[in-house]
Amino acid sequence: MSLKTLILAAGKGTRMKSELPKVLHKVCGVPMVQKIVNTCSKIGSIENILILGHKKEEILKVLPDIKYVVQEEQLGTGHAVIQAKEKLKDFDGTVMILCGDTPLLREETLKNLYNYHIETGATTTILTSIYENPFGYGRIVKENGKVIGIVEEKEATKEIKAIKEVNAGVYCFNSKELLIALEKIDNNNEKGEYYLTDVISINVKSGKKVEAFLLEDNNEILGINSKVELEQANSIMRDRINLAHMENGVILIDQKSTYIEESVEIEQDTIIYPGALLQGNTKIGKNCEILGNTRIIDCLIGNNVKIESSVLEESTIEDKVTIGPFAHLRPKSHLKEEVHIGNFVEVKKSTLEKGVKAGHLTYLGDATVGEKTNIGAGTITCNYDGKNKFKTTIGKNAFIGSDTMLVAPINIGENALVGAGSVITKDVPENALAVSRSKQVIKFDWRK
Ligand code: UD1
Ligand code: CA
């Protein structure tokens, strides 16, 4: 296959009203330009080239390895393509041009467009679709069923504005013919820009074969120019992602109020309740229940896990763990099988071995807790002295009484018992009882 792609992403995106470059706005967690680059890399092109300009450094931070050319001044989409002339001049094949602001395009669509272009032997093939309200898009003007040009909204007459077939901003061009036609475009239009779309009428006039490839699903070609369109794109993408999960056997109680990013993997019979927010490189196993306003980011979760109204970040959760309501797992926490953490429990950079329970109001930071140990309500690992962090180690089958301060660095031995309300500053040997609190005083009839 002799195909290269050019992705236009140099524009200011004025209508987006944002400090962030338009193409870096995310759709279901993925920056639009990254999404389109990912799609392009699946269609068998030999090179994907970005056209960058406005705030290019920020885009390069997201796509550090991408090939690109710079458009110093944003003088229009045609001008943008001309910047890639050097990259194309010795190339005898197809150039697919796409915009960085159409992230909903599917791999199959681009493949079908390319195949159609090759089969018809056209010089140029335009991806098009039908919109009931085509405002803002270039209109496909035809004569006797043949494309004769694309007219932009700004230049459109009343008759042309009534045309519902629009330009998706995706094209296949014969590389050589594209460069020849680009020589001829000018900026004599309402916007004073060099329009790529003018290449179409130039090709038609010089007798070249121009085809339109009509796409049924107009959702796919949505161009994101504003925050309203960004919301539409997120909503379409969310439906797509959620439908795929349901088809794979995941149960979504209310898919419209469930937000799952593209990168998330979930196994069958897991139930996701409304208000869940699943992000990043999260993997969730089978038969889990994710309830209420739970946010999970970059976590690895086993099977039969139940999580309610909690926040989980960069952690590993093994089978049959129960979490919440209102728990917080901070990065590098590892909850092994059958661990339970309950209300208002925060865990950071700690390992809880099999069967550990910390039911209420607890902070475990920089700690390891042995198998089946019970952590009473209000236990705190005092891991920070204002400058440095210290470790707490608790052996298996230990029992930490309620409202205990474990002042790290500290070791609590296997099967040890710490009395409620203690401040523990010295290591506790295995099987021992440690109590550190003032003795209770009773004064009879004091109130009389
Ligand atoms: C463009 C098309 C329109 C089509 C629509 C589809 C033109 C003239 N118009 O309009 O026919 O229906 O896309 O979504 O092509 N860009 C540059 N350099 C520039 C200007 C733009 O790289 O000088 C990039 C932008 O970053 C963007 C893309 O080109 O990713 C499209 O530009 P945009 O201004 O959004 O074009 P539309 O007005 O949407
Ligand atoms: Ca656009």
PDB file of C-alpha atoms in Angstrom, residues 54-283:
ATOM      1  CA  HIS A  54      -0.134  27.292  16.918  1.00  0.00           C
ATOM      2  CA  LYS A  55       1.341  26.109  20.265  1.00  0.00           C
ATOM      3  CA  LYS A  56       3.115  23.219  18.579  1.00  0.00           C
ATOM      4  CA  GLU A  57       5.324  22.585  21.638  1.00  0.00           C
ATOM      5  CA  GLU A  58       2.258  21.594  23.637  1.00  0.00           C
ATOM      6  CA  ILE A  59       1.143  19.159  20.951  1.00  0.00           C
ATOM      7  CA  LEU A  60       4.625  17.669  20.716  1.00  0.00           C
ATOM      8  CA  LYS A  61       4.550  16.991  24.451  1.00  0.00           C
ATOM      9  CA  VAL A  62       1.564  14.711  23.842  1.00  0.00           C
ATOM     10  CA  LEU A  63       2.980  13.172  20.639  1.00  0.00           C
ATOM     11  CA  PRO A  64       6.741  13.321  21.119  1.00  0.00           C
ATOM     12  CA  ASP A  65       7.607  10.829  18.372  1.00  0.00           C
ATOM     13  CA  ILE A  66       5.394  12.127  15.602  1.00  0.00           C
ATOM     14  CA  LYS A  67       6.727  13.340  12.254  1.00  0.00           C
ATOM     15  CA  TYR A  68       5.673  16.894  11.558  1.00  0.00           C
ATOM     16  CA  VAL A  69       6.146  20.003   9.491  1.00  0.00           C
ATOM     17  CA  VAL A  70       5.571  23.515  10.708  1.00  0.00           C
ATOM     18  CA  GLN A  71       3.097  26.021   9.321  1.00  0.00           C
ATOM     19  CA  GLU A  72       4.446  29.264  10.784  1.00  0.00           C
ATOM     20  CA  GLU A  73       1.405  31.374   9.914  1.00  0.00           C
ATOM     21  CA  GLN A  74      -2.063  29.893   9.759  1.00  0.00           C
ATOM     22  CA  LEU A  75      -3.161  31.013   6.324  1.00  0.00           C
ATOM     23  CA  GLY A  76      -5.684  28.253   5.708  1.00  0.00           C
ATOM     24  CA  THR A  77      -5.987  24.499   5.204  1.00  0.00           C
ATOM     25  CA  GLY A  78      -4.555  24.651   1.673  1.00  0.00           C
ATOM     26  CA  HIS A  79      -1.564  26.634   2.885  1.00  0.00           C
ATOM     27  CA  ALA A  80      -1.129  24.072   5.661  1.00  0.00           C
ATOM     28  CA  VAL A  81      -0.850  21.232   3.142  1.00  0.00           C
ATOM     29  CA  ILE A  82       1.636  23.179   1.001  1.00  0.00           C
ATOM     30  CA  GLN A  83       4.025  23.110   3.989  1.00  0.00           C
ATOM     31  CA  ALA A  84       4.376  19.357   3.501  1.00  0.00           C
ATOM     32  CA  LYS A  85       5.507  19.749  -0.121  1.00  0.00           C
ATOM     33  CA  GLU A  86       9.053  18.556   0.591  1.00  0.00           C
ATOM     34  CA  LYS A  87       7.715  15.389   2.243  1.00  0.00           C
ATOM     35  CA  LEU A  88       5.490  14.627  -0.735  1.00  0.00           C
ATOM     36  CA  LYS A  89       7.429  15.706  -3.790  1.00  0.00           C
ATOM     37  CA  ASP A  90       9.165  12.375  -4.389  1.00  0.00           C
ATOM     38  CA  PHE A  91       6.180  10.315  -3.320  1.00  0.00           C
ATOM     39  CA  ASP A  92       4.117   8.604  -5.983  1.00  0.00           C
ATOM     40  CA  GLY A  93       1.076   7.331  -4.142  1.00  0.00           C
ATOM     41  CA  THR A  94      -2.018   8.378  -2.201  1.00  0.00           C
ATOM     42  CA  VAL A  95      -2.046  11.141   0.374  1.00  0.00           C
ATOM     43  CA  MET A  96      -4.928  10.981   2.798  1.00  0.00           C
ATOM     44  CA  ILE A  97      -5.559  14.362   4.381  1.00  0.00           C
ATOM     45  CA  LEU A  98      -7.481  14.634   7.635  1.00  0.00           C
ATOM     46  CA  CYS A  99      -8.196  17.325  10.186  1.00  0.00           C
ATOM     47  CA  GLY A 100      -6.977  17.074  13.759  1.00  0.00           C
ATOM     48  CA  ASP A 101     -10.449  18.011  14.996  1.00  0.00           C
ATOM     49  CA  THR A 102     -12.465  15.008  13.735  1.00  0.00           C
ATOM     50  CA  PRO A 103     -11.710  12.327  16.353  1.00  0.00           C
ATOM     51  CA  LEU A 104     -14.779  10.168  15.783  1.00  0.00           C
ATOM     52  CA  LEU A 105     -13.651   8.778  12.429  1.00  0.00           C
ATOM     53  CA  ARG A 106     -13.346   5.009  12.437  1.00  0.00           C
ATOM     54  CA  GLU A 107     -10.524   2.918  11.087  1.00  0.00           C
ATOM     55  CA  GLU A 108     -12.914   0.995   8.757  1.00  0.00           C
ATOM     56  CA  THR A 109     -14.197   4.241   7.273  1.00  0.00           C
ATOM     57  CA  LEU A 110     -10.714   5.387   6.361  1.00  0.00           C
ATOM     58  CA  LYS A 111      -9.891   1.971   4.913  1.00  0.00           C
ATOM     59  CA  ASN A 112     -13.124   1.974   2.889  1.00  0.00           C
ATOM     60  CA  LEU A 113     -12.431   5.481   1.637  1.00  0.00           C
ATOM     61  CA  TYR A 114      -8.948   4.464   0.539  1.00  0.00           C
ATOM     62  CA  ASN A 115     -10.173   1.294  -1.198  1.00  0.00           C
ATOM     63  CA  TYR A 116     -12.900   3.218  -2.997  1.00  0.00           C
ATOM     64  CA  HIS A 117     -10.324   5.780  -4.123  1.00  0.00           C
ATOM     65  CA  ILE A 118      -8.072   3.064  -5.525  1.00  0.00           C
ATOM     66  CA  GLU A 119     -10.926   1.092  -7.146  1.00  0.00           C
ATOM     67  CA  THR A 120     -12.403   4.106  -8.918  1.00  0.00           C
ATOM     68  CA  GLY A 121      -8.991   5.337 -10.014  1.00  0.00           C
ATOM     69  CA  ALA A 122      -9.967   8.865  -8.996  1.00  0.00           C
ATOM     70  CA  THR A 123      -7.454  11.679  -8.646  1.00  0.00           C
ATOM     71  CA  THR A 124      -9.346  12.914  -5.622  1.00  0.00           C
ATOM     72  CA  THR A 125     -11.931  11.283  -3.346  1.00  0.00           C
ATOM     73  CA  ILE A 126     -13.780  13.296  -0.717  1.00  0.00           C
ATOM     74  CA  LEU A 127     -15.373  11.725   2.335  1.00  0.00           C
ATOM     75  CA  THR A 128     -18.873  13.186   2.679  1.00  0.00           C
ATOM     76  CA  SER A 129     -21.985  12.783   4.773  1.00  0.00           C
ATOM     77  CA  ILE A 130     -25.473  14.220   5.055  1.00  0.00           C
ATOM     78  CA  TYR A 131     -26.448  16.672   7.780  1.00  0.00           C
ATOM     79  CA  GLU A 132     -29.968  17.989   8.279  1.00  0.00           C
ATOM     80  CA  ASN A 133     -28.323  21.109   9.666  1.00  0.00           C
ATOM     81  CA  PRO A 134     -25.073  21.413   7.708  1.00  0.00           C
ATOM     82  CA  PHE A 135     -24.155  24.848   9.058  1.00  0.00           C
ATOM     83  CA  GLY A 136     -20.396  25.489   9.163  1.00  0.00           C
ATOM     84  CA  TYR A 137     -19.349  22.674   6.848  1.00  0.00           C
ATOM     85  CA  GLY A 138     -18.159  22.956   3.269  1.00  0.00           C
ATOM     86  CA  ARG A 139     -20.986  21.906   0.905  1.00  0.00           C
ATOM     87  CA  ILE A 140     -20.494  19.346  -1.846  1.00  0.00           C
ATOM     88  CA  VAL A 141     -21.655  20.939  -5.073  1.00  0.00           C
ATOM     89  CA  LYS A 142     -22.638  18.476  -7.802  1.00  0.00           C
ATOM     90  CA  GLU A 143     -23.748  18.728 -11.393  1.00  0.00           C
ATOM     91  CA  ASN A 144     -25.480  15.728 -12.957  1.00  0.00           C
ATOM     92  CA  GLY A 145     -24.447  13.689  -9.940  1.00  0.00           C
ATOM     93  CA  LYS A 146     -20.758  14.556 -10.360  1.00  0.00           C
ATOM     94  CA  VAL A 147     -18.815  16.615  -7.835  1.00  0.00           C
ATOM     95  CA  ILE A 148     -17.780  19.973  -9.255  1.00  0.00           C
ATOM     96  CA  GLY A 149     -16.510  21.684  -6.116  1.00  0.00           C
ATOM     97  CA  ILE A 150     -16.742  22.410  -2.411  1.00  0.00           C
ATOM     98  CA  VAL A 151     -18.099  25.740  -1.220  1.00  0.00           C
ATOM     99  CA  GLU A 152     -17.420  26.942   2.307  1.00  0.00           C
ATOM    100  CA  GLU A 153     -20.190  28.312   4.526  1.00  0.00           C
ATOM    101  CA  LYS A 154     -18.840  31.855   4.266  1.00  0.00           C
ATOM    102  CA  GLU A 155     -19.017  31.891   0.464  1.00  0.00           C
ATOM    103  CA  ALA A 156     -22.216  29.903   0.131  1.00  0.00           C
ATOM    104  CA  THR A 157     -25.247  31.398  -1.579  1.00  0.00           C
ATOM    105  CA  LYS A 158     -28.721  30.592  -0.318  1.00  0.00           C
ATOM    106  CA  GLU A 159     -29.010  27.711  -2.817  1.00  0.00           C
ATOM    107  CA  ILE A 160     -25.677  26.247  -1.799  1.00  0.00           C
ATOM    108  CA  LYS A 161     -26.473  26.601   1.895  1.00  0.00           C
ATOM    109  CA  ALA A 162     -29.467  24.345   1.251  1.00  0.00           C
ATOM    110  CA  ILE A 163     -27.172  21.480   0.177  1.00  0.00           C
ATOM    111  CA  LYS A 164     -27.024  18.853   2.920  1.00  0.00           C
ATOM    112  CA  GLU A 165     -24.093  16.805   1.705  1.00  0.00           C
ATOM    113  CA  VAL A 166     -21.003  18.118   3.477  1.00  0.00           C
ATOM    114  CA  ASN A 167     -17.259  17.773   3.318  1.00  0.00           C
ATOM    115  CA  ALA A 168     -15.921  15.693   6.201  1.00  0.00           C
ATOM    116  CA  GLY A 169     -12.504  17.296   5.807  1.00  0.00           C
ATOM    117  CA  VAL A 170     -11.019  13.918   4.839  1.00  0.00           C
ATOM    118  CA  TYR A 171      -9.710  13.285   1.331  1.00  0.00           C
ATOM    119  CA  CYS A 172      -7.583  10.907  -0.682  1.00  0.00           C
ATOM    120  CA  PHE A 173      -5.419  12.594  -3.265  1.00  0.00           C
ATOM    121  CA  ASN A 174      -3.058  11.401  -5.889  1.00  0.00           C
ATOM    122  CA  SER A 175       0.067  12.938  -4.436  1.00  0.00           C
ATOM    123  CA  LYS A 176       1.498  14.383  -7.683  1.00  0.00           C
ATOM    124  CA  GLU A 177      -1.840  15.856  -8.780  1.00  0.00           C
ATOM    125  CA  LEU A 178      -2.362  17.374  -5.355  1.00  0.00           C
ATOM    126  CA  LEU A 179       0.897  19.310  -5.539  1.00  0.00           C
ATOM    127  CA  ILE A 180       0.068  20.538  -9.037  1.00  0.00           C
ATOM    128  CA  ALA A 181      -3.387  21.759  -7.980  1.00  0.00           C
ATOM    129  CA  LEU A 182      -2.072  23.414  -4.807  1.00  0.00           C
ATOM    130  CA  GLU A 183       0.065  25.704  -7.001  1.00  0.00           C
ATOM    131  CA  LYS A 184      -3.168  27.181  -8.299  1.00  0.00           C
ATOM    132  CA  ILE A 185      -5.124  28.021  -5.142  1.00  0.00           C
ATOM    133  CA  ASP A 186      -5.454  31.624  -3.969  1.00  0.00           C
ATOM    134  CA  ASN A 187      -6.923  33.470  -1.006  1.00  0.00           C
ATOM    135  CA  ASN A 188      -9.560  35.532  -2.817  1.00  0.00           C
ATOM    136  CA  ASN A 189     -12.409  34.589  -0.485  1.00  0.00           C
ATOM    137  CA  GLU A 190     -14.324  35.908   2.518  1.00  0.00           C
ATOM    138  CA  LYS A 191     -11.789  34.603   5.031  1.00  0.00           C
ATOM    139  CA  GLY A 192      -8.721  35.599   3.017  1.00  0.00           C
ATOM    140  CA  GLU A 193      -7.392  32.051   3.462  1.00  0.00           C
ATOM    141  CA  TYR A 194      -5.911  29.441   1.146  1.00  0.00           C
ATOM    142  CA  TYR A 195      -8.596  26.770   1.164  1.00  0.00           C
ATOM    143  CA  LEU A 196      -7.644  23.156   0.555  1.00  0.00           C
ATOM    144  CA  THR A 197     -11.201  22.659  -0.683  1.00  0.00           C
ATOM    145  CA  ASP A 198     -10.430  24.806  -3.758  1.00  0.00           C
ATOM    146  CA  VAL A 199      -8.273  21.938  -5.033  1.00  0.00           C
ATOM    147  CA  ILE A 200     -11.492  20.110  -5.897  1.00  0.00           C
ATOM    148  CA  SER A 201     -12.814  22.563  -8.486  1.00  0.00           C
ATOM    149  CA  ILE A 202      -9.288  23.000  -9.864  1.00  0.00           C
ATOM    150  CA  ASN A 203      -9.042  19.242 -10.401  1.00  0.00           C
ATOM    151  CA  VAL A 204     -12.499  19.113 -11.978  1.00  0.00           C
ATOM    152  CA  LYS A 205     -11.638  21.965 -14.352  1.00  0.00           C
ATOM    153  CA  SER A 206      -8.486  20.229 -15.498  1.00  0.00           C
ATOM    154  CA  GLY A 207     -10.537  17.130 -16.299  1.00  0.00           C
ATOM    155  CA  LYS A 208      -9.440  14.947 -13.394  1.00  0.00           C
ATOM    156  CA  LYS A 209     -11.703  12.339 -11.872  1.00  0.00           C
ATOM    157  CA  VAL A 210     -13.160  13.507  -8.539  1.00  0.00           C
ATOM    158  CA  GLU A 211     -15.329  11.205  -6.437  1.00  0.00           C
ATOM    159  CA  ALA A 212     -17.397  11.608  -3.278  1.00  0.00           C
ATOM    160  CA  PHE A 213     -17.525   8.700  -0.835  1.00  0.00           C
ATOM    161  CA  LEU A 214     -20.723   9.065   1.161  1.00  0.00           C
ATOM    162  CA  LEU A 215     -20.754   7.919   4.758  1.00  0.00           C
ATOM    163  CA  GLU A 216     -24.100   6.902   6.309  1.00  0.00           C
ATOM    164  CA  ASP A 217     -23.220   7.668   9.912  1.00  0.00           C
ATOM    165  CA  ASN A 218     -22.715  11.410  10.011  1.00  0.00           C
ATOM    166  CA  ASN A 219     -21.722  11.220  13.699  1.00  0.00           C
ATOM    167  CA  GLU A 220     -18.341   9.991  12.583  1.00  0.00           C
ATOM    168  CA  ILE A 221     -17.373  13.131  10.744  1.00  0.00           C
ATOM    169  CA  LEU A 222     -18.311  15.607  13.455  1.00  0.00           C
ATOM    170  CA  GLY A 223     -15.747  18.407  13.404  1.00  0.00           C
ATOM    171  CA  ILE A 224     -15.062  19.877  16.821  1.00  0.00           C
ATOM    172  CA  ASN A 225     -14.793  23.642  16.614  1.00  0.00           C
ATOM    173  CA  SER A 226     -16.498  24.657  19.851  1.00  0.00           C
ATOM    174  CA  LYS A 227     -17.144  23.397  23.361  1.00  0.00           C
ATOM    175  CA  VAL A 228     -20.709  22.533  22.356  1.00  0.00           C
ATOM    176  CA  GLU A 229     -19.369  20.211  19.649  1.00  0.00           C
ATOM    177  CA  LEU A 230     -16.827  18.863  22.133  1.00  0.00           C
ATOM    178  CA  GLU A 231     -19.688  17.806  24.391  1.00  0.00           C
ATOM    179  CA  GLN A 232     -21.461  16.193  21.415  1.00  0.00           C
ATOM    180  CA  ALA A 233     -18.298  14.273  20.540  1.00  0.00           C
ATOM    181  CA  ASN A 234     -17.857  13.081  24.131  1.00  0.00           C
ATOM    182  CA  SER A 235     -21.437  11.923  24.195  1.00  0.00           C
ATOM    183  CA  ILE A 236     -21.166  10.028  20.887  1.00  0.00           C
ATOM    184  CA  MET A 237     -17.881   8.458  21.936  1.00  0.00           C
ATOM    185  CA  ARG A 238     -19.290   7.524  25.349  1.00  0.00           C
ATOM    186  CA  ASP A 239     -22.205   5.732  23.669  1.00  0.00           C
ATOM    187  CA  ARG A 240     -19.792   3.904  21.393  1.00  0.00           C
ATOM    188  CA  ILE A 241     -17.507   2.792  24.239  1.00  0.00           C
ATOM    189  CA  ASN A 242     -20.367   1.807  26.535  1.00  0.00           C
ATOM    190  CA  LEU A 243     -22.169  -0.140  23.833  1.00  0.00           C
ATOM    191  CA  ALA A 244     -18.994  -2.102  23.150  1.00  0.00           C
ATOM    192  CA  HIS A 245     -18.704  -2.969  26.850  1.00  0.00           C
ATOM    193  CA  MET A 246     -22.314  -4.133  26.977  1.00  0.00           C
ATOM    194  CA  GLU A 247     -21.766  -6.244  23.879  1.00  0.00           C
ATOM    195  CA  ASN A 248     -18.780  -7.791  25.670  1.00  0.00           C
ATOM    196  CA  GLY A 249     -20.972  -8.775  28.607  1.00  0.00           C
ATOM    197  CA  VAL A 250     -20.566  -5.884  31.022  1.00  0.00           C
ATOM    198  CA  ILE A 251     -23.760  -4.667  32.730  1.00  0.00           C
ATOM    199  CA  LEU A 252     -24.327  -0.925  32.715  1.00  0.00           C
ATOM    200  CA  ILE A 253     -27.384   0.087  34.718  1.00  0.00           C
ATOM    201  CA  ASP A 254     -27.611   3.495  33.045  1.00  0.00           C
ATOM    202  CA  GLN A 255     -25.114   3.931  30.262  1.00  0.00           C
ATOM    203  CA  LYS A 256     -25.868   7.647  29.799  1.00  0.00           C
ATOM    204  CA  SER A 257     -24.559   8.413  33.269  1.00  0.00           C
ATOM    205  CA  THR A 258     -21.562   6.105  33.123  1.00  0.00           C
ATOM    206  CA  TYR A 259     -18.293   7.564  31.938  1.00  0.00           C
ATOM    207  CA  ILE A 260     -15.681   5.080  30.785  1.00  0.00           C
ATOM    208  CA  GLU A 261     -12.546   6.137  28.965  1.00  0.00           C
ATOM    209  CA  GLU A 262     -11.465   4.333  25.850  1.00  0.00           C
ATOM    210  CA  SER A 263      -8.442   2.687  27.442  1.00  0.00           C
ATOM    211  CA  VAL A 264     -10.424   0.902  30.169  1.00  0.00           C
ATOM    212  CA  GLU A 265     -10.949  -2.882  30.022  1.00  0.00           C
ATOM    213  CA  ILE A 266     -13.769  -4.659  31.851  1.00  0.00           C
ATOM    214  CA  GLU A 267     -14.652  -8.348  31.955  1.00  0.00           C
ATOM    215  CA  GLN A 268     -18.088  -9.879  31.752  1.00  0.00           C
ATOM    216  CA  ASP A 269     -20.855  -9.747  34.343  1.00  0.00           C
ATOM    217  CA  THR A 270     -19.292  -6.831  36.120  1.00  0.00           C
ATOM    218  CA  ILE A 271     -22.039  -4.341  37.006  1.00  0.00           C
ATOM    219  CA  ILE A 272     -21.413  -0.640  36.733  1.00  0.00           C
ATOM    220  CA  TYR A 273     -23.942   1.635  38.442  1.00  0.00           C
ATOM    221  CA  PRO A 274     -24.709   5.239  37.505  1.00  0.00           C
ATOM    222  CA  GLY A 275     -22.146   7.884  38.308  1.00  0.00           C
ATOM    223  CA  ALA A 276     -19.077   5.712  37.826  1.00  0.00           C
ATOM    224  CA  LEU A 277     -16.015   7.344  36.293  1.00  0.00           C
ATOM    225  CA  LEU A 278     -13.485   4.801  35.012  1.00  0.00           C
ATOM    226  CA  GLN A 279     -10.317   6.259  33.623  1.00  0.00           C
ATOM    227  CA  GLY A 280      -6.840   5.658  32.281  1.00  0.00           C
ATOM    228  CA  ASN A 281      -5.235   2.238  32.182  1.00  0.00           C
ATOM    229  CA  THR A 282      -7.823   0.601  34.369  1.00  0.00           C
ATOM    230  CA  LYS A 283      -8.592  -3.097  34.075  1.00  0.00           C
TER     231      LYS A 283
END
